Amino acid sequence: MDLPAPVRRFLDAAYPDGPPEVETAVMESTGRFRRRPLPWIPFANTISLRPGVDRVSDMLVRIGPFTVMKVLDAFVDGQGITKFLRTADVGPEIDQGSLHAMLCETLMFPSSLQRVADLAWEEVDETSARMVVPFGDQNERATVSFHPRTGFPARYETPRFKAIGGPKVDWRVQMLDWWRFGPVVAPRRIVVAWADDPGPWLRQRIVKITTGEPVDGALERARAAISQARAKLPG
């Protein structure tokens, strides 16, 4: 795979001896998210990954000792799901959005870029490059901006469906404070925003990354949820 200069600089800075092969990983994080007009809600999150292929995000919202809400956000076998309270959203818009969550996380596990089918890179300028990935009947594109001093990824931006039946809106992920977690380097802080919102809707802090962890159980659970939800789609 031909890599643009900003991508090569990042890999040279983070992995002078080459990125490690990571087949599976589990990321643990905490943070806050917001669905306006609701206030900020604290969460704990576990993301089970086959980097570059599948991801399953299990978010738990707790008040005191009680778990009051579970949120499933997954991309498995090329299909996505967002399950929030009693609603399970699936379909083309969710597939597209979930794809980009997975692609953004490949930057934390660079060896997985080779597992993204037909991924191509385009150089934009000295500090940014564009990922191009065939998906469905079109190409999905995302621009990755790299910090001009450190060379590490600073922002991932792409037009993404914000709601089923709605238009695409620019989706921006800031990746801050890159840190070494065992064999991998990843941002300790992530801030996510929609371009048409007055501010971010998610603030996340990664606290632990473990590679080589078993993730089959999480993947099977997500597959079952996707299958069940898609069976209810009209037509």
mmCIF file of C-alpha atoms in Angstrom:
data_model
loop_
_atom_site.group_PDB
_atom_site.id
_atom_site.type_symbol
_atom_site.label_atom_id
_atom_site.label_comp_id
_atom_site.label_asym_id
_atom_site.label_seq_id
_atom_site.Cartn_x
_atom_site.Cartn_y
_atom_site.Cartn_z
ATOM 1 C CA MET A 1 0.000 0.000 0.000
ATOM 2 C CA ASP A 2 1.394 3.405 -1.009
ATOM 3 C CA LEU A 3 1.261 5.776 1.938
ATOM 4 C CA PRO A 4 1.232 9.582 1.722
ATOM 5 C CA ALA A 5 4.046 11.446 3.463
ATOM 6 C CA PRO A 6 1.955 12.488 6.526
ATOM 7 C CA VAL A 7 1.004 8.844 7.175
ATOM 8 C CA ARG A 8 4.602 7.665 6.816
ATOM 9 C CA ARG A 9 5.791 10.357 9.247
ATOM 10 C CA PHE A 10 3.231 9.222 11.813
ATOM 11 C CA LEU A 11 4.263 5.576 11.528
ATOM 12 C CA ASP A 12 7.963 6.444 11.735
ATOM 13 C CA ALA A 13 7.373 8.529 14.869
ATOM 14 C CA ALA A 14 5.080 6.049 16.634
ATOM 15 C CA TYR A 15 6.644 2.777 15.486
ATOM 16 C CA PRO A 16 10.288 3.158 14.392
ATOM 17 C CA ASP A 17 10.553 -0.642 14.105
ATOM 18 C CA GLY A 18 7.192 -1.025 12.392
ATOM 19 C CA PRO A 19 3.697 -1.332 13.898
ATOM 20 C CA PRO A 20 2.893 -4.545 15.777
ATOM 21 C CA GLU A 21 0.428 -7.032 14.378
ATOM 22 C CA VAL A 22 -2.778 -6.734 16.387
ATOM 23 C CA GLU A 23 -5.464 -9.287 15.570
ATOM 24 C CA THR A 24 -7.793 -8.413 18.450
ATOM 25 C CA ALA A 25 -7.948 -5.745 21.126
ATOM 26 C CA VAL A 26 -10.183 -4.460 23.899
ATOM 27 C CA MET A 27 -10.284 -0.751 24.762
ATOM 28 C CA GLU A 28 -11.711 0.524 28.025
ATOM 29 C CA SER A 29 -12.714 4.141 28.471
ATOM 30 C CA THR A 30 -14.807 6.585 30.440
ATOM 31 C CA GLY A 31 -16.437 9.811 29.426
ATOM 32 C CA ARG A 32 -19.589 11.807 28.875
ATOM 33 C CA PHE A 33 -22.040 11.971 25.996
ATOM 34 C CA ARG A 34 -24.962 14.191 25.204
ATOM 35 C CA ARG A 35 -28.135 13.893 23.188
ATOM 36 C CA ARG A 36 -29.605 17.369 23.122
ATOM 37 C CA PRO A 37 -31.697 18.632 24.843
ATOM 38 C CA LEU A 38 -30.618 16.145 27.541
ATOM 39 C CA PRO A 39 -27.677 17.077 29.797
ATOM 40 C CA TRP A 40 -24.265 15.423 29.701
ATOM 41 C CA ILE A 41 -24.417 11.777 30.794
ATOM 42 C CA PRO A 42 -21.385 9.906 32.237
ATOM 43 C CA PHE A 43 -20.517 6.478 30.857
ATOM 44 C CA ALA A 44 -18.055 3.618 30.943
ATOM 45 C CA ASN A 45 -17.274 1.904 27.669
ATOM 46 C CA THR A 46 -15.687 -1.334 26.471
ATOM 47 C CA ILE A 47 -14.844 -1.646 22.767
ATOM 48 C CA SER A 48 -14.032 -5.125 21.448
ATOM 49 C CA LEU A 49 -12.112 -5.016 18.178
ATOM 50 C CA ARG A 50 -10.840 -6.964 15.276
ATOM 51 C CA PRO A 51 -9.101 -3.801 14.065
ATOM 52 C CA GLY A 52 -9.844 -2.942 10.468
ATOM 53 C CA VAL A 53 -12.701 -5.452 10.320
ATOM 54 C CA ASP A 54 -15.170 -5.468 13.231
ATOM 55 C CA ARG A 55 -15.900 -3.420 16.344
ATOM 56 C CA VAL A 56 -18.407 -3.751 19.197
ATOM 57 C CA SER A 57 -18.882 -0.856 21.596
ATOM 58 C CA ASP A 58 -20.697 -1.602 24.858
ATOM 59 C CA MET A 59 -21.523 1.563 26.770
ATOM 60 C CA LEU A 60 -22.887 1.484 30.316
ATOM 61 C CA VAL A 61 -24.505 4.491 31.952
ATOM 62 C CA ARG A 62 -24.528 4.301 35.728
ATOM 63 C CA ILE A 63 -26.029 6.464 38.431
ATOM 64 C CA GLY A 64 -24.370 5.509 41.682
ATOM 65 C CA PRO A 65 -24.192 1.699 41.886
ATOM 66 C CA PHE A 66 -26.994 1.214 39.345
ATOM 67 C CA THR A 67 -26.691 0.627 35.595
ATOM 68 C CA VAL A 68 -29.535 2.647 34.107
ATOM 69 C CA MET A 69 -28.780 2.367 30.397
ATOM 70 C CA LYS A 70 -26.890 0.139 27.971
ATOM 71 C CA VAL A 71 -25.914 1.340 24.496
ATOM 72 C CA LEU A 72 -24.655 -1.028 21.787
ATOM 73 C CA ASP A 73 -22.861 0.448 18.799
ATOM 74 C CA ALA A 74 -21.297 -2.080 16.452
ATOM 75 C CA PHE A 75 -19.961 -2.782 12.969
ATOM 76 C CA VAL A 76 -19.725 -6.506 12.266
ATOM 77 C CA ASP A 77 -19.534 -8.313 8.914
ATOM 78 C CA GLY A 78 -20.013 -4.990 7.102
ATOM 79 C CA GLN A 79 -23.253 -4.129 8.910
ATOM 80 C CA GLY A 80 -23.887 -1.666 11.708
ATOM 81 C CA ILE A 81 -26.277 -1.226 14.603
ATOM 82 C CA THR A 82 -26.980 1.434 17.203
ATOM 83 C CA LYS A 83 -29.112 0.128 20.048
ATOM 84 C CA PHE A 84 -30.213 2.775 22.540
ATOM 85 C CA LEU A 85 -32.868 2.086 25.173
ATOM 86 C CA ARG A 86 -35.649 0.218 23.321
ATOM 87 C CA THR A 87 -34.601 1.357 19.846
ATOM 88 C CA ALA A 88 -32.295 -0.660 17.582
ATOM 89 C CA ASP A 89 -31.371 1.238 14.407
ATOM 90 C CA VAL A 90 -29.985 -0.638 11.403
ATOM 91 C CA GLY A 91 -29.842 -0.030 7.660
ATOM 92 C CA PRO A 92 -27.628 1.754 5.109
ATOM 93 C CA GLU A 93 -27.209 4.969 7.102
ATOM 94 C CA ILE A 94 -26.153 3.085 10.230
ATOM 95 C CA ASP A 95 -23.835 0.846 8.194
ATOM 96 C CA GLN A 96 -22.093 3.915 6.763
ATOM 97 C CA GLY A 97 -21.719 5.641 10.107
ATOM 98 C CA SER A 98 -20.475 2.526 11.879
ATOM 99 C CA LEU A 99 -17.920 1.953 9.120
ATOM 100 C CA HIS A 100 -16.328 5.317 9.890
ATOM 101 C CA ALA A 101 -16.117 4.613 13.611
ATOM 102 C CA MET A 102 -14.192 1.456 12.717
ATOM 103 C CA LEU A 103 -11.961 3.249 10.192
ATOM 104 C CA CYS A 104 -11.074 5.983 12.657
ATOM 105 C CA GLU A 105 -9.895 3.372 15.145
ATOM 106 C CA THR A 106 -7.591 1.738 12.594
ATOM 107 C CA LEU A 107 -5.286 4.719 13.160
ATOM 108 C CA MET A 108 -4.650 3.314 16.645
ATOM 109 C CA PHE A 109 -3.737 -0.099 15.198
ATOM 110 C CA PRO A 110 -1.923 0.744 11.929
ATOM 111 C CA SER A 111 -1.201 -2.870 10.983
ATOM 112 C CA SER A 112 -4.968 -3.241 10.540
ATOM 113 C CA LEU A 113 -4.986 -0.790 7.620
ATOM 114 C CA GLN A 114 -3.957 -3.733 5.438
ATOM 115 C CA ARG A 115 -7.131 -5.565 6.451
ATOM 116 C CA VAL A 116 -9.472 -2.826 5.222
ATOM 117 C CA ALA A 117 -10.623 -4.106 1.838
ATOM 118 C CA ASP A 118 -9.323 -2.001 -1.069
ATOM 119 C CA LEU A 119 -8.315 0.922 1.148
ATOM 120 C CA ALA A 120 -6.429 3.627 -0.739
ATOM 121 C CA TRP A 121 -4.751 6.801 0.481
ATOM 122 C CA GLU A 122 -4.644 10.184 -1.249
ATOM 123 C CA GLU A 123 -2.230 12.893 -0.155
ATOM 124 C CA VAL A 124 -4.011 16.209 0.467
ATOM 125 C CA ASP A 125 -1.144 18.392 1.705
ATOM 126 C CA GLU A 126 1.869 18.241 4.022
ATOM 127 C CA THR A 127 -0.217 17.541 7.116
ATOM 128 C CA SER A 128 -3.295 15.695 5.864
ATOM 129 C CA ALA A 129 -4.290 12.670 3.817
ATOM 130 C CA ARG A 130 -7.536 11.131 2.657
ATOM 131 C CA MET A 131 -8.704 7.550 3.179
ATOM 132 C CA VAL A 132 -10.806 6.126 0.322
ATOM 133 C CA VAL A 133 -12.729 2.894 0.929
ATOM 134 C CA PRO A 134 -15.247 1.228 -1.422
ATOM 135 C CA PHE A 135 -18.484 0.635 0.443
ATOM 136 C CA GLY A 136 -21.721 -0.464 -1.152
ATOM 137 C CA ASP A 137 -22.018 1.168 -4.564
ATOM 138 C CA GLN A 138 -19.767 4.138 -3.830
ATOM 139 C CA ASN A 139 -16.515 5.212 -2.204
ATOM 140 C CA GLU A 140 -16.394 6.512 1.343
ATOM 141 C CA ARG A 141 -13.819 9.247 2.015
ATOM 142 C CA ALA A 142 -12.389 10.587 5.245
ATOM 143 C CA THR A 143 -9.718 13.235 5.738
ATOM 144 C CA VAL A 144 -7.121 12.632 8.439
ATOM 145 C CA SER A 145 -5.244 15.703 9.677
ATOM 146 C CA PHE A 146 -1.896 15.198 11.405
ATOM 147 C CA HIS A 147 -0.380 17.472 14.037
ATOM 148 C CA PRO A 148 2.260 19.621 12.306
ATOM 149 C CA ARG A 149 4.745 19.227 15.192
ATOM 150 C CA THR A 150 4.269 15.673 16.503
ATOM 151 C CA GLY A 151 3.071 14.056 13.277
ATOM 152 C CA PHE A 152 0.346 12.121 15.106
ATOM 153 C CA PRO A 153 -3.275 12.050 13.868
ATOM 154 C CA ALA A 154 -5.172 15.053 15.220
ATOM 155 C CA ARG A 155 -8.540 14.865 13.471
ATOM 156 C CA TYR A 156 -10.651 12.457 11.439
ATOM 157 C CA GLU A 157 -13.405 14.112 9.415
ATOM 158 C CA THR A 158 -16.017 12.734 7.031
ATOM 159 C CA PRO A 159 -19.588 13.348 5.844
ATOM 160 C CA ARG A 160 -21.652 10.873 7.872
ATOM 161 C CA PHE A 161 -25.355 10.184 8.207
ATOM 162 C CA LYS A 162 -26.573 11.754 11.427
ATOM 163 C CA ALA A 163 -30.028 10.165 11.311
ATOM 164 C CA ILE A 164 -31.930 7.610 9.267
ATOM 165 C CA GLY A 165 -33.504 9.356 6.303
ATOM 166 C CA GLY A 166 -31.501 12.535 6.872
ATOM 167 C CA PRO A 167 -28.582 14.117 5.013
ATOM 168 C CA LYS A 168 -24.923 13.566 5.682
ATOM 169 C CA VAL A 169 -23.299 15.998 8.102
ATOM 170 C CA ASP A 170 -19.586 16.497 8.697
ATOM 171 C CA TRP A 171 -18.523 14.276 11.609
ATOM 172 C CA ARG A 172 -15.324 15.327 13.351
ATOM 173 C CA VAL A 173 -13.204 13.284 15.740
ATOM 174 C CA GLN A 174 -10.381 15.007 17.596
ATOM 175 C CA MET A 175 -7.613 12.690 18.808
ATOM 176 C CA LEU A 176 -5.585 14.233 21.614
ATOM 177 C CA ASP A 177 -2.718 13.346 23.940
ATOM 178 C CA TRP A 178 -1.313 10.270 22.197
ATOM 179 C CA TRP A 179 0.133 7.749 24.637
ATOM 180 C CA ARG A 180 1.656 4.283 24.656
ATOM 181 C CA PHE A 181 -0.644 1.506 25.841
ATOM 182 C CA GLY A 182 1.573 -1.566 25.851
ATOM 183 C CA PRO A 183 2.532 -2.319 22.231
ATOM 184 C CA VAL A 184 0.203 0.290 20.678
ATOM 185 C CA VAL A 185 0.034 4.080 20.644
ATOM 186 C CA ALA A 186 -3.390 5.724 20.912
ATOM 187 C CA PRO A 187 -4.967 9.025 21.966
ATOM 188 C CA ARG A 188 -5.883 9.268 25.621
ATOM 189 C CA ARG A 189 -8.611 11.799 24.833
ATOM 190 C CA ILE A 190 -11.215 11.784 22.056
ATOM 191 C CA VAL A 191 -13.732 14.546 21.343
ATOM 192 C CA VAL A 192 -16.497 13.989 18.778
ATOM 193 C CA ALA A 193 -18.740 16.639 17.222
ATOM 194 C CA TRP A 194 -21.215 17.161 14.392
ATOM 195 C CA ALA A 195 -20.558 20.251 12.273
ATOM 196 C CA ASP A 196 -24.129 21.500 12.686
ATOM 197 C CA ASP A 197 -24.096 21.291 16.503
ATOM 198 C CA PRO A 198 -22.914 24.134 18.759
ATOM 199 C CA GLY A 199 -20.394 21.868 20.477
ATOM 200 C CA PRO A 200 -19.184 18.285 20.968
ATOM 201 C CA TRP A 201 -21.586 15.487 21.827
ATOM 202 C CA LEU A 202 -18.991 13.037 23.178
ATOM 203 C CA ARG A 203 -15.870 13.356 25.326
ATOM 204 C CA GLN A 204 -13.988 10.131 25.936
ATOM 205 C CA ARG A 205 -10.837 9.152 27.833
ATOM 206 C CA ILE A 206 -9.150 5.856 26.977
ATOM 207 C CA VAL A 207 -7.785 4.265 30.143
ATOM 208 C CA LYS A 208 -6.653 0.820 28.990
ATOM 209 C CA ILE A 209 -5.942 -1.117 25.796
ATOM 210 C CA THR A 210 -5.261 -4.843 25.897
ATOM 211 C CA THR A 211 -4.212 -6.664 22.733
ATOM 212 C CA GLY A 212 -4.780 -10.330 21.973
ATOM 213 C CA GLU A 213 -7.977 -10.453 24.017
ATOM 214 C CA PRO A 214 -10.828 -12.838 23.040
ATOM 215 C CA VAL A 215 -13.624 -10.905 21.329
ATOM 216 C CA ASP A 216 -15.713 -13.685 19.750
ATOM 217 C CA GLY A 217 -18.425 -13.434 22.397
ATOM 218 C CA ALA A 218 -18.940 -9.717 21.794
ATOM 219 C CA LEU A 219 -18.984 -10.211 18.016
ATOM 220 C CA GLU A 220 -21.552 -13.013 18.197
ATOM 221 C CA ARG A 221 -23.771 -10.957 20.484
ATOM 222 C CA ALA A 222 -23.638 -8.029 18.062
ATOM 223 C CA ARG A 223 -24.346 -10.304 15.082
ATOM 224 C CA ALA A 224 -27.447 -11.616 16.836
ATOM 225 C CA ALA A 225 -28.655 -8.083 17.619
ATOM 226 C CA ILE A 226 -28.083 -6.962 14.024
ATOM 227 C CA SER A 227 -29.882 -10.008 12.615
ATOM 228 C CA GLN A 228 -32.837 -9.517 14.931
ATOM 229 C CA ALA A 229 -33.133 -5.812 14.118
ATOM 230 C CA ARG A 230 -32.756 -6.266 10.350
ATOM 231 C CA ALA A 231 -35.472 -8.934 10.387
ATOM 232 C CA LYS A 232 -37.883 -6.198 11.465
ATOM 233 C CA LEU A 233 -37.055 -3.869 8.563
ATOM 234 C CA PRO A 234 -39.942 -3.324 6.122
ATOM 235 C CA GLY A 235 -39.834 -5.259 2.864
#
